Amino acid sequence: MNILVINAGSSSLKYQLLNPETGALLAKGLCERIGIDGKFTYKPQVEGKQVLDAVDVAMPTHSEAIQAVLNALVDKDNGVIGSMQEIDAVGHRVLHGGMAFTESCIIDDACIEAIKECIPLGPLHNPANLMGIEACQKVMPKTPQVAVFDTAFHMTMPEKAYTYAIPYEYYEKDKVRRYGFHGTSHRYVSARAAAVMGRDPKGLKLISCHLGNGSSLAAIVDGKCVDTTMGLGPLAGVPMGTRAGDIDATIMEYLMDKYGYSIKEMLTILNKKSGVLGISGVSSDFRDLENAAKEGNQRAELALEAFQYSVKKLVGAYAAAMGGVDAIVFTAGVGENDAATRMAVASGLEFMGVKMDAEANNVRGKETVISSADSKVKVLLIPTDEELMIAMDTAEIVGK
Ligand code: AMP
């Protein structure tokens, strides 16, 4: 079975063709500058096939981009499948499923309407995700399609965790509540963590730390999310590459009054100029920050410390919320690659039974246990694979 996984942005589209039964990746790539001058990248994962790197392909809309993907996949010299019929289904990443979607679903008219209704909650991403869906429907009308939502995994949160302490009518009338994101990643790594531990997810209390350019934590009991750090949108929680994370709303009023910023300008500051970039003034990339810190840049050091402290604090909060924790899982760009950050987050948690193994932690991008054998709380590194999770969901739903 082959599943085409699509992650559509407003002017870009990432794709992977993979077999969810074996986990084999056949090809992946990227369409960029859709609607501008069209750049197409194709990376077949089969030996002897030629890579295309940002070549010019006219893509006035997402439909031409999908057509370019299909042309490359079935190309007689460099393709990885014989024909389009070998694509059994398409799985789409969709950012915001609001309260309508507690799990992935087959894309039909009702599903598209519901995704449209969630546009006010995901104004940047949902319209782009819909463009990807509509393009696939046009170019491959007979192939079933499935939507997989970043928010769906978090829909099991109890009311007390998702309710904001603002007038309740904003929840009732306007659906203002905590939704959470990175759900596909948290779901994948928490299931893998249980498997690596040889345990049934039922009975396990996990804290999943997705630390990348965007970061979020999730508290997971019995395989179900009970709390997460992102909120109505992906700006809340820990500081991120360029996003502020949780701040006191008073800051907005103070700065907007003082500098005459519009709400749009203020949000640009909070989304694009804040986080570890904002603190350090150096970079949003943790590798740059670590290099700068080594050279004595104190604000880079402070940015790393503020990030690590914030993650540690929420690990403690979630352990308290769950009444204990069996395992802490690190994933995504920083979580998978940055041993120093993992160590900084976990050290000081010995009081609650966390004991790291420095040697085991000296590893990158590998599914492994990084706590010591006698650590009461296991600490694991689990590389995330959102595309595989989307393909697995798609195969399961289409199989039904
Ligand atoms: P993601 O959003 O999951 O793709 O993560 C991207 C981020 O991971 C980058 O911005 C870097 O900050 C971080 N990253 C990737 N490789 C490393 C590394 N070797 N050491 C530290 N951070 C890394």
CSV table of C-alpha atoms and ligand atoms in Angstrom, one decimal:
chain,number,residue,atom,x,y,z
A,1,MET,CA,0.0,0.0,0.0
A,2,ASN,CA,1.3,3.5,-0.9
A,3,ILE,CA,0.1,6.7,0.7
A,4,LEU,CA,0.9,10.1,-0.6
A,5,VAL,CA,1.2,12.5,2.4
A,6,ILE,CA,0.6,16.2,1.7
A,7,ASN,CA,1.4,19.2,3.9
A,8,ALA,CA,0.2,22.2,2.0
A,9,GLY,CA,1.2,25.8,2.8
A,10,SER,CA,0.0,28.9,1.1
A,11,SER,CA,2.9,29.0,-1.4
A,12,SER,CA,4.6,25.6,-0.7
A,13,LEU,CA,3.7,22.0,-0.5
A,14,LYS,CA,5.7,19.2,1.1
A,15,TYR,CA,5.0,15.6,0.1
A,16,GLN,CA,6.1,12.1,0.9
A,17,LEU,CA,5.1,8.8,-0.7
A,18,LEU,CA,5.4,6.0,1.8
A,19,ASN,CA,4.2,2.5,2.7
A,20,PRO,CA,2.6,2.6,6.1
A,21,GLU,CA,2.8,-1.1,6.5
A,22,THR,CA,6.6,-1.3,6.2
A,23,GLY,CA,7.4,2.3,7.0
A,24,ALA,CA,9.3,2.4,3.7
A,25,LEU,CA,9.7,5.9,2.2
A,26,LEU,CA,9.7,5.9,-1.6
A,27,ALA,CA,10.1,9.6,-2.3
A,28,LYS,CA,9.8,13.0,-0.7
A,29,GLY,CA,10.1,16.5,-1.8
A,30,LEU,CA,8.8,20.0,-1.9
A,31,CYS,CA,7.0,22.4,-4.2
A,32,GLU,CA,8.0,26.0,-3.4
A,33,ARG,CA,7.0,29.4,-4.7
A,34,ILE,CA,3.6,28.2,-5.9
A,35,GLY,CA,1.8,31.1,-7.6
A,36,ILE,CA,5.2,32.8,-8.1
A,37,ASP,CA,8.0,31.2,-10.2
A,38,GLY,CA,7.6,27.5,-9.1
A,39,LYS,CA,10.5,25.5,-7.7
A,40,PHE,CA,10.2,21.8,-7.6
A,41,THR,CA,12.3,19.4,-5.5
A,42,TYR,CA,12.1,15.6,-5.8
A,43,LYS,CA,14.1,13.2,-3.7
A,44,PRO,CA,13.5,9.5,-4.7
A,45,GLN,CA,14.6,7.1,-2.0
A,46,VAL,CA,15.3,4.4,-4.5
A,47,GLU,CA,18.9,3.9,-5.6
A,48,GLY,CA,19.9,5.0,-9.1
A,49,LYS,CA,17.1,7.5,-9.4
A,50,GLN,CA,17.9,11.2,-10.1
A,51,VAL,CA,17.2,13.9,-7.5
A,52,LEU,CA,15.7,17.2,-8.7
A,53,ASP,CA,16.7,20.1,-6.6
A,54,ALA,CA,14.6,23.3,-6.8
A,55,VAL,CA,14.2,23.1,-10.6
A,56,ASP,CA,11.9,25.5,-12.4
A,57,VAL,CA,8.4,24.1,-12.9
A,58,ALA,CA,5.4,26.4,-13.7
A,59,MET,CA,3.0,26.1,-10.7
A,60,PRO,CA,0.4,28.9,-11.0
A,61,THR,CA,-1.8,27.0,-8.4
A,62,HIS,CA,-1.5,24.0,-6.1
A,63,SER,CA,-3.1,21.9,-8.8
A,64,GLU,CA,0.0,22.2,-11.1
A,65,ALA,CA,2.1,21.5,-8.0
A,66,ILE,CA,0.3,18.2,-7.3
A,67,GLN,CA,0.5,17.4,-11.0
A,68,ALA,CA,4.3,18.0,-10.9
A,69,VAL,CA,4.5,15.6,-7.9
A,70,LEU,CA,2.6,12.9,-9.7
A,71,ASN,CA,4.6,13.4,-12.9
A,72,ALA,CA,7.8,12.9,-11.0
A,73,LEU,CA,6.6,9.8,-9.0
A,74,VAL,CA,5.5,8.0,-12.3
A,75,ASP,CA,8.4,9.3,-14.5
A,76,LYS,CA,9.6,6.4,-16.6
A,77,ASP,CA,13.3,7.0,-15.8
A,78,ASN,CA,13.3,8.5,-12.3
A,79,GLY,CA,9.8,7.6,-10.9
A,80,VAL,CA,9.3,5.2,-8.0
A,81,ILE,CA,5.9,3.8,-9.0
A,82,GLY,CA,4.5,2.5,-12.4
A,83,SER,CA,1.3,4.6,-12.4
A,84,MET,CA,-1.0,6.8,-10.4
A,85,GLN,CA,-3.1,3.7,-9.6
A,86,GLU,CA,-0.3,2.6,-7.3
A,87,ILE,CA,-1.2,5.5,-4.9
A,88,ASP,CA,-3.9,4.0,-2.7
A,89,ALA,CA,-4.9,7.2,-0.9
A,90,VAL,CA,-3.8,10.7,0.0
A,91,GLY,CA,-3.3,11.9,3.6
A,92,HIS,CA,-3.4,15.6,4.3
A,93,ARG,CA,-2.0,17.4,7.3
A,94,VAL,CA,-4.6,19.9,8.5
A,95,LEU,CA,-3.7,22.4,11.2
A,96,HIS,CA,-7.0,23.2,13.0
A,97,GLY,CA,-9.9,20.8,13.4
A,98,GLY,CA,-11.5,22.9,16.1
A,99,MET,CA,-13.9,20.9,18.2
A,100,ALA,CA,-15.4,19.2,15.2
A,101,PHE,CA,-12.6,16.6,14.8
A,102,THR,CA,-11.5,14.3,17.5
A,103,GLU,CA,-9.7,12.0,15.0
A,104,SER,CA,-8.7,11.8,11.4
A,105,CYS,CA,-11.4,11.4,8.8
A,106,ILE,CA,-12.2,10.7,5.2
A,107,ILE,CA,-12.5,13.9,3.2
A,108,ASP,CA,-16.0,14.4,1.9
A,109,ASP,CA,-18.2,17.5,1.4
A,110,ALA,CA,-19.1,17.6,5.1
A,111,CYS,CA,-15.4,17.3,6.2
A,112,ILE,CA,-14.5,20.2,3.8
A,113,GLU,CA,-17.3,22.4,5.2
A,114,ALA,CA,-16.1,21.6,8.8
A,115,ILE,CA,-12.5,22.5,7.9
A,116,LYS,CA,-13.8,25.8,6.3
A,117,GLU,CA,-15.6,26.5,9.6
A,118,CYS,CA,-12.3,26.2,11.4
A,119,ILE,CA,-10.6,28.9,9.2
A,120,PRO,CA,-11.1,31.6,11.8
A,121,LEU,CA,-9.2,29.4,14.3
A,122,GLY,CA,-6.4,28.6,11.8
A,123,PRO,CA,-6.5,31.6,9.4
A,124,LEU,CA,-3.0,31.1,8.0
A,125,HIS,CA,-2.9,27.3,7.7
A,126,ASN,CA,-6.4,26.0,7.1
A,127,PRO,CA,-7.0,27.8,3.8
A,128,ALA,CA,-3.7,26.5,2.5
A,129,ASN,CA,-4.5,23.0,3.7
A,130,LEU,CA,-7.8,23.2,1.8
A,131,MET,CA,-5.9,24.3,-1.4
A,132,GLY,CA,-3.9,21.1,-1.1
A,133,ILE,CA,-7.0,19.1,-0.7
A,134,GLU,CA,-8.9,20.7,-3.6
A,135,ALA,CA,-5.9,20.4,-5.9
A,136,CYS,CA,-5.7,16.6,-5.1
A,137,GLN,CA,-9.4,16.2,-5.7
A,138,LYS,CA,-9.0,17.9,-9.1
A,139,VAL,CA,-5.9,16.0,-10.2
A,140,MET,CA,-6.6,12.6,-8.7
A,141,PRO,CA,-10.5,12.5,-8.3
A,142,LYS,CA,-10.7,8.8,-7.8
A,143,THR,CA,-8.2,8.5,-5.1
A,144,PRO,CA,-9.6,8.6,-1.5
A,145,GLN,CA,-8.4,11.4,0.7
A,146,VAL,CA,-8.0,11.6,4.5
A,147,ALA,CA,-7.5,14.7,6.8
A,148,VAL,CA,-5.3,14.3,9.8
A,149,PHE,CA,-5.5,17.2,12.3
A,150,ASP,CA,-2.8,18.7,14.5
A,151,THR,CA,-5.4,19.4,17.1
A,152,ALA,CA,-7.3,16.1,17.1
A,153,PHE,CA,-5.1,14.2,19.6
A,154,HIS,CA,-5.7,16.9,22.2
A,155,MET,CA,-9.5,16.7,22.1
A,156,THR,CA,-9.5,14.2,25.0
A,157,MET,CA,-8.4,17.0,27.4
A,158,PRO,CA,-10.8,17.5,30.3
A,159,GLU,CA,-12.8,20.7,30.6
A,160,LYS,CA,-10.7,22.0,33.5
A,161,ALA,CA,-7.5,21.8,31.3
A,162,TYR,CA,-8.9,23.4,28.2
A,163,THR,CA,-11.0,26.2,29.7
A,164,TYR,CA,-9.6,29.7,29.9
A,165,ALA,CA,-10.5,31.8,32.8
A,166,ILE,CA,-12.2,34.5,30.7
A,167,PRO,CA,-16.0,35.1,30.5
A,168,TYR,CA,-17.5,31.7,29.6
A,169,GLU,CA,-19.6,33.1,26.8
A,170,TYR,CA,-16.4,33.3,24.7
A,171,TYR,CA,-16.2,29.6,24.9
A,172,GLU,CA,-19.9,29.0,24.3
A,173,LYS,CA,-20.3,31.5,21.5
A,174,ASP,CA,-16.8,31.7,20.0
A,175,LYS,CA,-15.2,28.4,20.8
A,176,VAL,CA,-12.3,30.1,22.6
A,177,ARG,CA,-10.5,27.3,24.5
A,178,ARG,CA,-7.2,25.4,24.6
A,179,TYR,CA,-6.9,23.2,21.5
A,180,GLY,CA,-3.2,22.4,21.3
A,181,PHE,CA,-1.0,21.5,18.3
A,182,HIS,CA,1.7,19.0,17.2
A,183,GLY,CA,-0.9,16.3,18.1
A,184,THR,CA,0.2,14.0,15.3
A,185,SER,CA,3.7,14.1,16.7
A,186,HIS,CA,2.7,13.7,20.4
A,187,ARG,CA,0.5,10.7,19.4
A,188,TYR,CA,3.3,9.1,17.4
A,189,VAL,CA,6.1,9.5,19.9
A,190,SER,CA,3.9,8.5,22.9
A,191,ALA,CA,2.8,5.3,21.1
A,192,ARG,CA,6.5,4.5,20.2
A,193,ALA,CA,7.6,5.3,23.7
A,194,ALA,CA,5.2,2.7,25.1
A,195,ALA,CA,6.4,0.2,22.5
A,196,VAL,CA,10.1,0.8,23.4
A,197,MET,CA,9.2,0.4,27.1
A,198,GLY,CA,7.4,-2.8,26.3
A,199,ARG,CA,4.3,-1.4,27.9
A,200,ASP,CA,0.7,-1.0,27.0
A,201,PRO,CA,-0.1,2.7,26.7
A,202,LYS,CA,-3.0,2.0,29.1
A,203,GLY,CA,-1.6,2.5,32.6
A,204,LEU,CA,1.2,4.8,31.4
A,205,LYS,CA,1.7,8.4,32.4
A,206,LEU,CA,3.9,10.2,29.8
A,207,ILE,CA,5.2,13.7,29.2
A,208,SER,CA,5.9,14.3,25.5
A,209,CYS,CA,8.3,17.2,24.8
A,210,HIS,CA,8.2,18.2,21.1
A,211,LEU,CA,11.0,20.7,21.0
A,212,GLY,CA,11.7,22.2,17.6
A,213,ASN,CA,11.4,25.5,15.9
A,214,GLY,CA,7.9,25.4,17.4
A,215,SER,CA,7.6,23.6,20.8
A,216,SER,CA,4.9,22.1,22.9
A,217,LEU,CA,4.6,19.6,25.7
A,218,ALA,CA,1.7,17.1,26.3
A,219,ALA,CA,0.7,15.2,29.3
A,220,ILE,CA,-0.6,11.8,28.3
A,221,VAL,CA,-2.4,9.2,30.4
A,222,ASP,CA,-3.5,5.8,29.0
A,223,GLY,CA,-2.5,7.0,25.6
A,224,LYS,CA,-4.8,10.0,25.7
A,225,CYS,CA,-3.8,13.7,26.0
A,226,VAL,CA,-4.9,15.3,29.3
A,227,ASP,CA,-3.1,18.6,28.9
A,228,THR,CA,-0.9,20.5,26.5
A,229,THR,CA,1.0,23.8,26.4
A,230,MET,CA,-0.2,25.4,23.2
A,231,GLY,CA,-3.6,27.0,23.2
A,232,LEU,CA,-6.2,28.5,20.9
A,233,GLY,CA,-3.3,29.0,18.6
A,234,PRO,CA,0.3,27.8,18.4
A,235,LEU,CA,1.8,30.9,20.2
A,236,ALA,CA,1.3,29.7,23.7
A,237,GLY,CA,3.4,27.6,26.1
A,238,VAL,CA,7.2,27.5,26.2
A,239,PRO,CA,9.4,30.1,24.4
A,240,MET,CA,10.2,28.9,20.8
A,241,GLY,CA,12.5,29.7,18.0
A,242,THR,CA,10.8,33.0,17.3
A,243,ARG,CA,7.5,32.7,19.2
A,244,ALA,CA,7.1,34.1,22.7
A,245,GLY,CA,5.2,31.3,24.4
A,246,ASP,CA,3.2,32.3,27.5
A,247,ILE,CA,3.3,36.0,28.3
A,248,ASP,CA,1.4,38.3,30.6
A,249,ALA,CA,-1.3,39.9,28.3
A,250,THR,CA,-0.5,43.3,30.0
A,251,ILE,CA,2.7,43.4,28.0
A,252,MET,CA,0.7,43.8,24.9
A,253,GLU,CA,-1.3,46.8,26.2
A,254,TYR,CA,1.9,48.4,27.6
A,255,LEU,CA,3.9,48.1,24.4
A,256,MET,CA,1.0,48.9,22.0
A,257,ASP,CA,0.2,52.1,24.0
A,258,LYS,CA,3.9,53.1,24.3
A,259,TYR,CA,4.9,52.5,20.7
A,260,GLY,CA,1.5,52.8,18.9
A,261,TYR,CA,1.7,49.3,17.5
A,262,SER,CA,-1.4,47.8,15.9
A,263,ILE,CA,-2.5,44.4,17.1
A,264,LYS,CA,-1.1,43.0,13.8
A,265,GLU,CA,2.3,44.6,14.5
A,266,MET,CA,2.2,43.3,18.1
A,267,LEU,CA,1.5,39.8,17.0
A,268,THR,CA,4.3,39.9,14.4
A,269,ILE,CA,6.6,40.7,17.3
A,270,LEU,CA,5.3,37.9,19.4
A,271,ASN,CA,5.3,35.4,16.5
A,272,LYS,CA,8.4,36.3,14.5
A,273,LYS,CA,10.7,38.3,16.7
A,274,SER,CA,10.4,36.7,20.1
A,275,GLY,CA,11.3,33.4,21.7
A,276,VAL,CA,15.0,32.5,21.8
A,277,LEU,CA,15.7,34.8,18.9
A,278,GLY,CA,14.1,37.7,20.8
A,279,ILE,CA,16.1,37.1,24.0
A,280,SER,CA,19.4,36.4,22.3
A,281,GLY,CA,19.3,38.8,19.4
A,282,VAL,CA,21.4,36.1,17.7
A,283,SER,CA,19.3,33.4,16.1
A,284,SER,CA,16.3,31.1,16.4
A,285,ASP,CA,18.5,28.1,15.8
A,286,PHE,CA,19.7,26.3,18.8
A,287,ARG,CA,23.0,25.4,17.1
A,288,ASP,CA,23.8,29.1,16.6
A,289,LEU,CA,22.8,29.8,20.2
A,290,GLU,CA,25.1,27.1,21.6
A,291,ASN,CA,28.0,28.3,19.5
A,292,ALA,CA,27.4,31.9,20.5
A,293,ALA,CA,27.1,30.9,24.2
A,294,LYS,CA,30.3,29.0,24.0
A,295,GLU,CA,32.0,32.2,22.7
A,296,GLY,CA,30.7,34.0,25.8
A,297,ASN,CA,27.5,35.6,24.4
A,298,GLN,CA,25.5,36.0,27.6
A,299,ARG,CA,22.2,36.7,26.0
A,300,ALA,CA,22.5,33.5,23.9
A,301,GLU,CA,23.2,31.7,27.2
A,302,LEU,CA,20.2,33.4,28.8
A,303,ALA,CA,17.9,32.4,25.9
A,304,LEU,CA,19.0,28.7,26.2
A,305,GLU,CA,18.5,28.8,30.0
A,306,ALA,CA,15.1,30.5,29.7
A,307,PHE,CA,14.0,27.8,27.3
A,308,GLN,CA,15.3,24.9,29.3
A,309,TYR,CA,13.9,26.3,32.5
A,310,SER,CA,10.4,26.8,31.0
A,311,VAL,CA,10.4,23.2,29.6
A,312,LYS,CA,11.5,21.8,33.0
A,313,LYS,CA,8.9,23.8,34.9
A,314,LEU,CA,6.1,22.4,32.7
A,315,VAL,CA,7.5,18.8,33.1
A,316,GLY,CA,7.1,19.4,36.8
A,317,ALA,CA,3.6,20.8,36.3
A,318,TYR,CA,2.5,17.9,34.2
A,319,ALA,CA,3.9,15.4,36.7
A,320,ALA,CA,1.8,17.1,39.3
A,321,ALA,CA,-1.3,17.2,37.1
A,322,MET,CA,-1.0,13.5,36.4
A,323,GLY,CA,-0.1,12.5,39.9
A,324,GLY,CA,3.2,11.1,38.7
A,325,VAL,CA,5.0,10.3,35.5
A,326,ASP,CA,6.4,7.0,34.1
A,327,ALA,CA,8.4,8.5,31.2
A,328,ILE,CA,9.5,11.7,29.6
A,329,VAL,CA,9.9,11.7,25.9
A,330,PHE,CA,12.1,14.1,23.8
A,331,THR,CA,11.4,14.7,20.1
A,332,ALA,CA,11.7,17.1,17.1
A,333,GLY,CA,14.7,19.1,16.0
A,334,VAL,CA,16.0,20.2,19.4
A,335,GLY,CA,14.7,17.3,21.4
A,336,GLU,CA,16.2,14.8,19.0
A,337,ASN,CA,19.6,16.5,18.4
A,338,ASP,CA,20.5,18.6,21.4
A,339,ALA,CA,21.9,16.5,24.2
A,340,ALA,CA,22.8,19.6,26.2
A,341,THR,CA,19.2,20.8,26.3
A,342,ARG,CA,17.8,17.4,27.2
A,343,MET,CA,20.3,17.1,30.0
A,344,ALA,CA,19.5,20.6,31.2
A,345,VAL,CA,15.8,19.9,31.3
A,346,ALA,CA,16.2,16.6,33.1
A,347,SER,CA,18.8,17.6,35.6
A,348,GLY,CA,17.4,18.8,38.9
A,349,LEU,CA,14.5,16.4,38.5
A,350,GLU,CA,16.2,13.7,40.5
A,351,PHE,CA,13.8,14.5,43.4
A,352,MET,CA,11.0,13.0,41.3
A,353,GLY,CA,12.9,9.9,40.2
A,354,VAL,CA,14.6,11.2,37.0
A,355,LYS,CA,18.2,10.0,36.6
A,356,MET,CA,19.9,10.6,33.3
A,357,ASP,CA,22.7,8.5,31.7
A,358,ALA,CA,25.1,11.0,30.3
A,359,GLU,CA,26.7,8.5,27.9
A,360,ALA,CA,23.3,7.2,26.6
A,361,ASN,CA,22.2,10.8,26.2
A,362,ASN,CA,25.1,11.5,23.9
A,363,VAL,CA,23.1,10.5,20.9
A,364,ARG,CA,21.2,12.1,18.0
A,365,GLY,CA,18.0,11.1,16.2
A,366,LYS,CA,17.8,7.5,17.5
A,367,GLU,CA,15.0,5.8,19.3
A,368,THR,CA,16.6,5.0,22.6
A,369,VAL,CA,16.4,5.2,26.4
A,370,ILE,CA,18.6,8.0,27.8
A,371,SER,CA,18.0,7.6,31.5
A,372,SER,CA,20.1,5.3,33.7
A,373,ALA,CA,18.9,1.7,34.3
A,374,ASP,CA,17.9,2.6,37.9
A,375,SER,CA,15.9,5.7,37.0
A,376,LYS,CA,12.4,5.5,38.3
A,377,VAL,CA,11.2,7.7,35.5
A,378,LYS,CA,12.4,6.6,32.1
A,379,VAL,CA,13.6,9.3,29.7
A,380,LEU,CA,13.5,8.5,26.0
A,381,LEU,CA,14.5,10.0,22.7
A,382,ILE,CA,12.0,9.2,20.1
A,383,PRO,CA,12.5,10.7,16.6
A,384,THR,CA,9.1,12.0,15.5
A,385,ASP,CA,7.6,10.9,12.2
A,386,GLU,CA,4.4,12.9,11.5
A,387,GLU,CA,4.2,11.8,7.9
A,388,LEU,CA,4.3,8.1,8.8
A,389,MET,CA,1.6,8.7,11.4
A,390,ILE,CA,-0.5,10.5,8.8
A,391,ALA,CA,0.1,7.6,6.3
A,392,MET,CA,-0.9,5.0,9.0
A,393,ASP,CA,-4.1,6.9,9.8
A,394,THR,CA,-4.9,7.3,6.1
A,395,ALA,CA,-4.4,3.6,5.5
A,396,GLU,CA,-6.5,2.6,8.4
A,397,ILE,CA,-9.4,4.9,7.5
A,398,VAL,CA,-9.3,3.9,3.9
A,399,GLY,CA,-9.1,0.3,4.9
A,400,LYS,CA,-12.3,0.6,6.8
B,1,AMP,P1,12.1,21.3,13.8
B,1,AMP,O1,11.2,22.5,13.9
B,1,AMP,O2,11.6,20.1,14.6
B,1,AMP,O3,12.5,20.9,12.4
B,1,AMP,O4,13.4,21.7,14.6
B,1,AMP,C1,14.3,22.7,14.0
B,1,AMP,C2,15.2,23.2,15.0
B,1,AMP,O5,16.0,22.1,15.6
B,1,AMP,C3,16.3,24.1,14.5
B,1,AMP,O6,15.9,25.4,14.4
B,1,AMP,C4,17.4,24.0,15.5
B,1,AMP,O7,17.2,24.9,16.5
B,1,AMP,C5,17.2,22.6,16.1
B,1,AMP,N1,18.3,21.7,15.8
B,1,AMP,C6,18.5,20.9,14.7
B,1,AMP,N2,19.7,20.2,14.8
B,1,AMP,C7,20.2,20.6,16.0
B,1,AMP,C8,21.5,20.2,16.7
B,1,AMP,N3,22.3,19.4,16.1
B,1,AMP,N4,21.7,20.8,17.8
B,1,AMP,C9,20.8,21.7,18.4
B,1,AMP,N5,19.7,22.0,17.8
B,1,AMP,C10,19.4,21.5,16.6
